[in-house]
Coordinates of C-alpha atoms and ligand atoms in Angstrom, one line a residue:
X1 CA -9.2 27.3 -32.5
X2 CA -5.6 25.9 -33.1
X3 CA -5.4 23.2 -35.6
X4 CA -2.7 20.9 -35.2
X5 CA -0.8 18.8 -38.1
X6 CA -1.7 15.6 -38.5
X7 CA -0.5 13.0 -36.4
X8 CA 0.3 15.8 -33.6
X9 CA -1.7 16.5 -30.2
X10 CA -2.9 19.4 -28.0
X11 CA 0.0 19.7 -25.0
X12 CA -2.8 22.2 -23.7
X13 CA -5.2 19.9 -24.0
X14 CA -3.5 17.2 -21.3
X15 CA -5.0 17.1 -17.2
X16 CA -2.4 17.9 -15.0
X17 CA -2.7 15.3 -12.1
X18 CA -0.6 16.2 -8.8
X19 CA 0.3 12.2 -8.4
X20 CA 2.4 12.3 -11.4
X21 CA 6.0 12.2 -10.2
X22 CA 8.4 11.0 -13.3
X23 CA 8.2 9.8 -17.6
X24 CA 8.7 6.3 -18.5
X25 CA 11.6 6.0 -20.3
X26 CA 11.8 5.7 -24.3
X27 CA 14.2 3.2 -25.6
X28 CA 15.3 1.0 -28.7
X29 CA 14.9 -2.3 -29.0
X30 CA 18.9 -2.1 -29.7
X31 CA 19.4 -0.7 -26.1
X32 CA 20.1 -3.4 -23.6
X33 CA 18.2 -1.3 -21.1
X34 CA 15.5 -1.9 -22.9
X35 CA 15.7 -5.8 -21.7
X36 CA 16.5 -5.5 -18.1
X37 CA 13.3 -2.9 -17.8
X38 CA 11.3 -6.2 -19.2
X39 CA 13.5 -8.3 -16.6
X40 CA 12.5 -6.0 -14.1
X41 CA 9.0 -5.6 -14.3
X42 CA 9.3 -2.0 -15.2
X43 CA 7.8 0.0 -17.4
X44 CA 9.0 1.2 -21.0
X45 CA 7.8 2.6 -24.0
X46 CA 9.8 0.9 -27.2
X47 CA 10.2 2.8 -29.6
X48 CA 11.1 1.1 -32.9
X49 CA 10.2 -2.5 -32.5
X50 CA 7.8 -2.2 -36.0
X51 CA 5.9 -4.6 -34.4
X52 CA 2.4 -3.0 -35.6
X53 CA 4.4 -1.2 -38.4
X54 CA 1.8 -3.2 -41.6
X55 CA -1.1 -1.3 -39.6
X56 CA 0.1 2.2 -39.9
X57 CA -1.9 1.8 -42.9
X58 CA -5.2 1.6 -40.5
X59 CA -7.6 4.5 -40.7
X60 CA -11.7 4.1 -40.2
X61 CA -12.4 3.9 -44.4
X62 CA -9.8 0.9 -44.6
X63 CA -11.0 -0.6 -41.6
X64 CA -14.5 -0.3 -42.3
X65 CA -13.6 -2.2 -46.1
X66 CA -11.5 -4.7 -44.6
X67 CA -12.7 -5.3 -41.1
X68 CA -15.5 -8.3 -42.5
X69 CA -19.1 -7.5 -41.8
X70 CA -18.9 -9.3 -38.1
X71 CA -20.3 -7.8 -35.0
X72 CA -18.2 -5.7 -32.7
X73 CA -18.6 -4.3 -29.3
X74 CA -18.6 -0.4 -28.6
X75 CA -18.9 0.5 -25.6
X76 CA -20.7 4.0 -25.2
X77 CA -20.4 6.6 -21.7
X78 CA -22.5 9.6 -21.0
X79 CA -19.1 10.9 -19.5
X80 CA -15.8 10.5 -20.9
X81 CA -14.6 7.4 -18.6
X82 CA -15.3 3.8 -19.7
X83 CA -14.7 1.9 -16.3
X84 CA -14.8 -2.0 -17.2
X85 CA -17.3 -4.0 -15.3
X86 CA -18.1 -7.8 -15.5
X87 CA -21.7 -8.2 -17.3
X88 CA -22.5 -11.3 -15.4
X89 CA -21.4 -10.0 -11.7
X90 CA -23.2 -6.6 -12.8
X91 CA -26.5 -8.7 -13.2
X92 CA -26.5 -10.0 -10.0
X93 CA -25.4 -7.0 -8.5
X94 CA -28.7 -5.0 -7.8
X95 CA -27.3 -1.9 -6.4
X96 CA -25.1 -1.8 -9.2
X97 CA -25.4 0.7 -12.3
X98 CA -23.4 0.6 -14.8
X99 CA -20.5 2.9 -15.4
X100 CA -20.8 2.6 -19.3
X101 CA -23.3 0.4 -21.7
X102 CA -22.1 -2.1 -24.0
X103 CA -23.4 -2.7 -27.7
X104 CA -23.2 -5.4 -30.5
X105 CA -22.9 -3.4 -33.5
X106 CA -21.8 -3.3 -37.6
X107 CA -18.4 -1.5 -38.1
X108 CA -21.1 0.6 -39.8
X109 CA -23.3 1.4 -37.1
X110 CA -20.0 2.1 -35.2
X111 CA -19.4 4.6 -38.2
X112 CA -22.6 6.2 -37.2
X113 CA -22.3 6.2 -33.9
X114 CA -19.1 8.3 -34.2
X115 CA -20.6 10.7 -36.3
X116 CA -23.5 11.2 -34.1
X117 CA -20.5 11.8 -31.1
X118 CA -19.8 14.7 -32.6
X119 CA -23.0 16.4 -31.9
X120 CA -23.5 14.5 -28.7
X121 CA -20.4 14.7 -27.0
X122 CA -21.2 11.1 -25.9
X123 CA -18.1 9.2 -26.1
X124 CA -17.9 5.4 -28.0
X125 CA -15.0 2.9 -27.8
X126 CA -14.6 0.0 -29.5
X127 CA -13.2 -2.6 -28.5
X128 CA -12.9 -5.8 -30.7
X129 CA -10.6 -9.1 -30.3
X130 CA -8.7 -9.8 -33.3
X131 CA -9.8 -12.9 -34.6
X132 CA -10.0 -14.8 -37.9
X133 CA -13.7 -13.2 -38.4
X134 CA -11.9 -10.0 -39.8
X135 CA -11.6 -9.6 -43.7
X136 CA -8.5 -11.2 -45.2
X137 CA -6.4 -8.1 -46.0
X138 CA -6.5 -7.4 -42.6
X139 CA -5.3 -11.3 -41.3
X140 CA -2.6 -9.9 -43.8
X141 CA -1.4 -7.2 -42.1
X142 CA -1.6 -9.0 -39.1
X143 CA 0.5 -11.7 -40.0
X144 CA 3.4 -9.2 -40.8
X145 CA 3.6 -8.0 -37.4
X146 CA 6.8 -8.2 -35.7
X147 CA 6.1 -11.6 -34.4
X148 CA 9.4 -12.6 -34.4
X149 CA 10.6 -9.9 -32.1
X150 CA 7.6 -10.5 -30.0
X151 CA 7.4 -13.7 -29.6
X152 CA 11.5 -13.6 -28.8
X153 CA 10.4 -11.7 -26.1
X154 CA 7.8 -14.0 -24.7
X155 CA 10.3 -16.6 -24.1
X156 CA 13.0 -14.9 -23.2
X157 CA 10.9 -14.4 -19.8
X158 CA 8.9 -17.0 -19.7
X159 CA 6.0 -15.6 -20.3
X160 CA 2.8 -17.6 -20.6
X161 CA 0.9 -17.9 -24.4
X162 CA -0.7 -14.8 -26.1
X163 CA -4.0 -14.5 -24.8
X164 CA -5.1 -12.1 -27.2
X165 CA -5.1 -9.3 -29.5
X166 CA -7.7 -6.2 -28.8
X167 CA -8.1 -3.6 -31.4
X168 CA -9.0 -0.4 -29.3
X169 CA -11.1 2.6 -31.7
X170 CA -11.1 5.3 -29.1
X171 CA -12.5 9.3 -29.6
X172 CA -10.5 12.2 -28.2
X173 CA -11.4 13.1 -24.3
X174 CA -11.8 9.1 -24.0
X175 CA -10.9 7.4 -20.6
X176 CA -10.1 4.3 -19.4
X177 CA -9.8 4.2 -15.6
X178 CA -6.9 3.3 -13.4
X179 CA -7.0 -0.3 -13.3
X180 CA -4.4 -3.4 -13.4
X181 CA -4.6 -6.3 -15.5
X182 CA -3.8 -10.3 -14.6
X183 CA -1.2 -10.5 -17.7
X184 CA 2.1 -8.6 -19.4
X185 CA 1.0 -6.4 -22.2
X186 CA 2.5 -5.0 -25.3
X187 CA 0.5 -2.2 -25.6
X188 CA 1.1 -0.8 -29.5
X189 CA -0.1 2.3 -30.7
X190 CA -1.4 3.0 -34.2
X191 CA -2.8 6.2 -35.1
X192 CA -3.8 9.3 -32.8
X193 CA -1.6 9.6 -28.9
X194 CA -2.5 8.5 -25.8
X195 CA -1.6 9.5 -22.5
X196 CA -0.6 6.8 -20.2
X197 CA 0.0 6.7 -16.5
X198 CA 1.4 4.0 -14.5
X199 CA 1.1 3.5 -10.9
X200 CA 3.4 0.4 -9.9
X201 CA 2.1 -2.7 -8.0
X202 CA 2.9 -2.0 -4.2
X203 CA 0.9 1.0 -4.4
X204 CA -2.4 -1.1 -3.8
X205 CA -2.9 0.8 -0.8
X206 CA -3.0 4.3 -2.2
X207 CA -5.3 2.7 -4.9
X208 CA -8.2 1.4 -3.2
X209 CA -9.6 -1.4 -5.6
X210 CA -12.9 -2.6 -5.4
X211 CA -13.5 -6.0 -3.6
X212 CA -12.6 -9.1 -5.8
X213 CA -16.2 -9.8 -5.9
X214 CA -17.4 -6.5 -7.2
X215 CA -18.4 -6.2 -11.1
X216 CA -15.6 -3.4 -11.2
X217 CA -12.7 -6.0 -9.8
X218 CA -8.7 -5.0 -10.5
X219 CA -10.3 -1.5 -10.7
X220 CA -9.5 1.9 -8.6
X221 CA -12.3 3.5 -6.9
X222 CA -10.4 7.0 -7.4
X223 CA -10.9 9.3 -9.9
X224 CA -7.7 10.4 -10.2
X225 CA -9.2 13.3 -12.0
X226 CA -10.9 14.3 -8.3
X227 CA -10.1 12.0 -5.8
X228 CA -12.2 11.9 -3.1
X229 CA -10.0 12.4 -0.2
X230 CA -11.7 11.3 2.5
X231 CA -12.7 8.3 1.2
X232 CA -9.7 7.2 -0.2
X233 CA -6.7 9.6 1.7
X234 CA -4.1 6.8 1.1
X235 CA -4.2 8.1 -2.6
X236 CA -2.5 11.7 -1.4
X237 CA 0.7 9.3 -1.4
X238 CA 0.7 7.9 -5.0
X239 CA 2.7 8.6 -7.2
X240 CA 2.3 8.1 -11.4
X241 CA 5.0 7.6 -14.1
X242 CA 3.8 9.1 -17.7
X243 CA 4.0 8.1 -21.2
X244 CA 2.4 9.9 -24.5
X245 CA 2.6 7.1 -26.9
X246 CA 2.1 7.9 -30.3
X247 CA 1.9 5.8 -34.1
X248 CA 4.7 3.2 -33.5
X249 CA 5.4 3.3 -29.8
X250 CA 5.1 0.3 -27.6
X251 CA 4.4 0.7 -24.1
X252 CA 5.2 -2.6 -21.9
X253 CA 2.5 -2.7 -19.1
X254 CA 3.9 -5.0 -16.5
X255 CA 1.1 -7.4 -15.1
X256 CA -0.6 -5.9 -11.7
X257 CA 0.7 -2.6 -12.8
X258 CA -2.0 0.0 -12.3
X259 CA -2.8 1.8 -15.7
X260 CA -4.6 4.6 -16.7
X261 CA -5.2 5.7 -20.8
X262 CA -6.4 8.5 -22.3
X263 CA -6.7 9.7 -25.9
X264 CA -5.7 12.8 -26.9
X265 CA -7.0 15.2 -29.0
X266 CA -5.6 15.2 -32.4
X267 CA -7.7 16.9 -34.8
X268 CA -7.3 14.6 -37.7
X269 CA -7.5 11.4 -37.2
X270 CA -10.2 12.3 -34.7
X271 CA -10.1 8.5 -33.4
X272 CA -6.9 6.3 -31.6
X273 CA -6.1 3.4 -32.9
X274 CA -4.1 1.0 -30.7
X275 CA -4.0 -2.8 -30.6
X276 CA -2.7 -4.8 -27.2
X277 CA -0.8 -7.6 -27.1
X278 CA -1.7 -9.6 -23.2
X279 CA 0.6 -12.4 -22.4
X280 CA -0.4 -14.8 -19.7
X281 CA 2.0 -14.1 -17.1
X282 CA 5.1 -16.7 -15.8
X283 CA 3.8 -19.6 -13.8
X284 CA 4.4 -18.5 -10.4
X285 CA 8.3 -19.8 -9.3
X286 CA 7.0 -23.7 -7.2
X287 CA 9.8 -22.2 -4.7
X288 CA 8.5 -18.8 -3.3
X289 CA 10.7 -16.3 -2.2
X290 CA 10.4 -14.0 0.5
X291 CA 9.7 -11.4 1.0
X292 CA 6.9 -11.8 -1.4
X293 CA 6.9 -9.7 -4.6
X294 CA 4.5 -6.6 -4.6
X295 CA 2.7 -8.6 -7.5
X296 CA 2.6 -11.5 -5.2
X297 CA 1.1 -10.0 -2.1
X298 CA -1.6 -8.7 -4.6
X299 CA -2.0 -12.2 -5.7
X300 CA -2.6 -13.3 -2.3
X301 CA -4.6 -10.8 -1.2
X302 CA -6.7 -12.1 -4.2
X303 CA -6.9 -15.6 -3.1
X304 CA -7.7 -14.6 0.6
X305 CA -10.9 -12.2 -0.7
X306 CA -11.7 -15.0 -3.4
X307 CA -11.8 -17.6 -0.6
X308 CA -13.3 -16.1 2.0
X309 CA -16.6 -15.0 -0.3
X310 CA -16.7 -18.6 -0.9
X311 CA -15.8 -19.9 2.4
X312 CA -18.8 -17.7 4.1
X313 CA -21.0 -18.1 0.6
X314 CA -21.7 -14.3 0.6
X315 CA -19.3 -11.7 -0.7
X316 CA -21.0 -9.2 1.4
X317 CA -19.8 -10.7 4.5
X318 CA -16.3 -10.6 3.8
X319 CA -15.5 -7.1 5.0
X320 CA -17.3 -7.9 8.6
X321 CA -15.4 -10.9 8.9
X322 CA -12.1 -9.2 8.0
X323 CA -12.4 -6.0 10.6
X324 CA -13.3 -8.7 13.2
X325 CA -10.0 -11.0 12.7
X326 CA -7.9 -7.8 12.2
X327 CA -9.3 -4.8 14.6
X328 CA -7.3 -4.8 18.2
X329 CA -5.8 -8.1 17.1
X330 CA -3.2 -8.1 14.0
X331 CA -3.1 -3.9 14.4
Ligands
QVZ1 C1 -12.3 0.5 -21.9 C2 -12.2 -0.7 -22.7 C3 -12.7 -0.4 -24.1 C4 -13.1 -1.8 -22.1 C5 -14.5 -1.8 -21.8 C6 -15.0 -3.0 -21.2 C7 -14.3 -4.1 -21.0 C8 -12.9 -4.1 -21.2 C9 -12.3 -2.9 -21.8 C10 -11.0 -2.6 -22.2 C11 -9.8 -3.4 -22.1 C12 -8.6 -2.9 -22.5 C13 -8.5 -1.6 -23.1 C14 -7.2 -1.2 -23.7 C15 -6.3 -0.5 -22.7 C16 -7.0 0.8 -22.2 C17 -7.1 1.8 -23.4 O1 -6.3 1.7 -24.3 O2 -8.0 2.7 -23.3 C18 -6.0 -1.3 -21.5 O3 -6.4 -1.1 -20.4 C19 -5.1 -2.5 -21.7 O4 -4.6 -2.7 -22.9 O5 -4.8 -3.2 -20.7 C20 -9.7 -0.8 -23.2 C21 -10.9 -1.4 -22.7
ZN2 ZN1 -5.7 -2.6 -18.9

């Protein structure tokens, strides 16, 4: 068995996908690049912005002393993927089961959890919003993030206000499906690697996301791992850009661009530690310009699926009303 230094990760260890075409470039927050890849909409991993630099210091026994004795979700999956789903759509939806279960636990039960993993092979994730319930040392280090770099950043493109703050505790082998996300994201890795691939907005087709309705919304129905091609043969034609982030990096996830993470093997720390930052997006421009932005046609799309389930009272009915406006007629 190879044993790898600390900090490092198995290369032998990553999937190899066929949709993945090209890397996300690495820059420095010196490089002007840098800026007009935000501008953009586009994809970069940042390399020494320090923003998360007074967590480097974040491993399970610090976090367990310092994390206060609150309760914190962990999700748990018999397989390795922990697709999101909406608890109170899931409820209603009878058909529905669950891709992964979610649990309101002690940092110390999450402890145990973990150690029971390693027999298991079940996988846990937690996933806790930073809030003023954590132990002060911890409000500390958060404080000393790079705010100001950050929040330069936030109005320099007129982004909306910082939603919130996750802190993501992740095992080797974990997944988090392909899915977009409604806000801009300064996604800041801690401890451990994690594989990232990004699939950019206009490729909704290819992606095949479950209605708006559905407990999985803003998720792909792929398994990129083994698409189902005749389901979904659009997806032949995607194409991913790649990213290993590791302690320090800061991948910018533009809003409505698709997103898949996974954490790599790394021996010691056994766990990923990674905390998001997710921006509300800019107020869309009161003067829209065509053609619409691939963000904007997803946005619409959106609003048409939202309204319609309303307009006939049964998101189940959407589809049949769709094929019957669109079939022989806008084809
Ligand atoms: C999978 C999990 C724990 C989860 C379960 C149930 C509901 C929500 C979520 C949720 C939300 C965000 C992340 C972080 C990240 C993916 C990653 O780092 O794995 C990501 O997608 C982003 O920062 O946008 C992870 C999760
Ligand atoms: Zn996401």
């Amino acid at each position: 068995m190879a044993v790898f230094a600390s900090g490092s990760y198995d290369p032998d260890s990553i999937t190899k996908y066929s949709s993945i075409t090209e890397q996300i470039p690495r820059r420095s927050i010196q490089d002007p690049e840098t800026y007009q890849l935000i501008k953009d909409s586009k994809p970069v991993v940042i390399t020494d912005t320090n923003l998360v630099t007074s967590a480097s210091k974040w491993d399970l026994e610090y976090l367990n002393k310092n994390l206060g004795d609150g309760l914190f979700y962990v999700y748990t999956s018999n397989d390795n993927r922990f697709k999101y789903f909406d608890n109170k759509r899931a409820e209603k939806c009878k058909s529905f089961v669950t891709p992964s279960e979610r649990h309101h636990v002690t940092f110390l039960q999450f402890l145990q959890m973990l150690k029971r993993c390693a027999r298991t092979k079940e996988k846990v994730y937690l996933q806790q919003t930073l809030n003023d319930s954590v132990g002060t040392n911890i409000v500390t280090d958060f404080l000393q993030f790079n705010w100001d770099w950050v929040n330069k950043c936030q109005a320099a493109y007129g982004w909306g206000s910082l939603s919130s703050n996750l802190l993501l505790i992740g095992l080797e082998g974990n997944i988090t499906p392909v899915h977009y996300d409604e806000q801009e994201n300064f996604f800041a890795q801690i401890s451990g690697h994690k594989r990232c691939l990004l699939f950019s907005p206009d490729q909704f087709d290819c992606l095949y996301p479950h209605p708006v309705a559905h407990p999985c919304d803003r998720q792909s129905q792929v398994n990129i791992a083994n698409p189902d091609y005749k389901k979904f043969p659009r997806f032949r034609n995607a194409h991913a850009t790649e990213a290993i982030v590791g302690p320090g990096d800061v991948l910018y996830i533009p809003m409505y661009w698709w997103h898949q993470i996974e954490s790599l093997s790394s021996r010691i720390p056994p766990v990923t530690i990674s905390v998001n930052f997710w921006y509300r997006g800019t107020p869309l421009p009161d003067v829209i310009q065509y053609p619409l932005s691939p963000q904007q046609r997803v946005s619409v799309m959106r609003n048409v699926e939202k309204m319609l389930a309303a307009a006939l009272g049964d998101a189940e009915k959407v589809g049949e009303l769709l094929r019957t406006m669109v079939e022989g007629r806008y084809t």
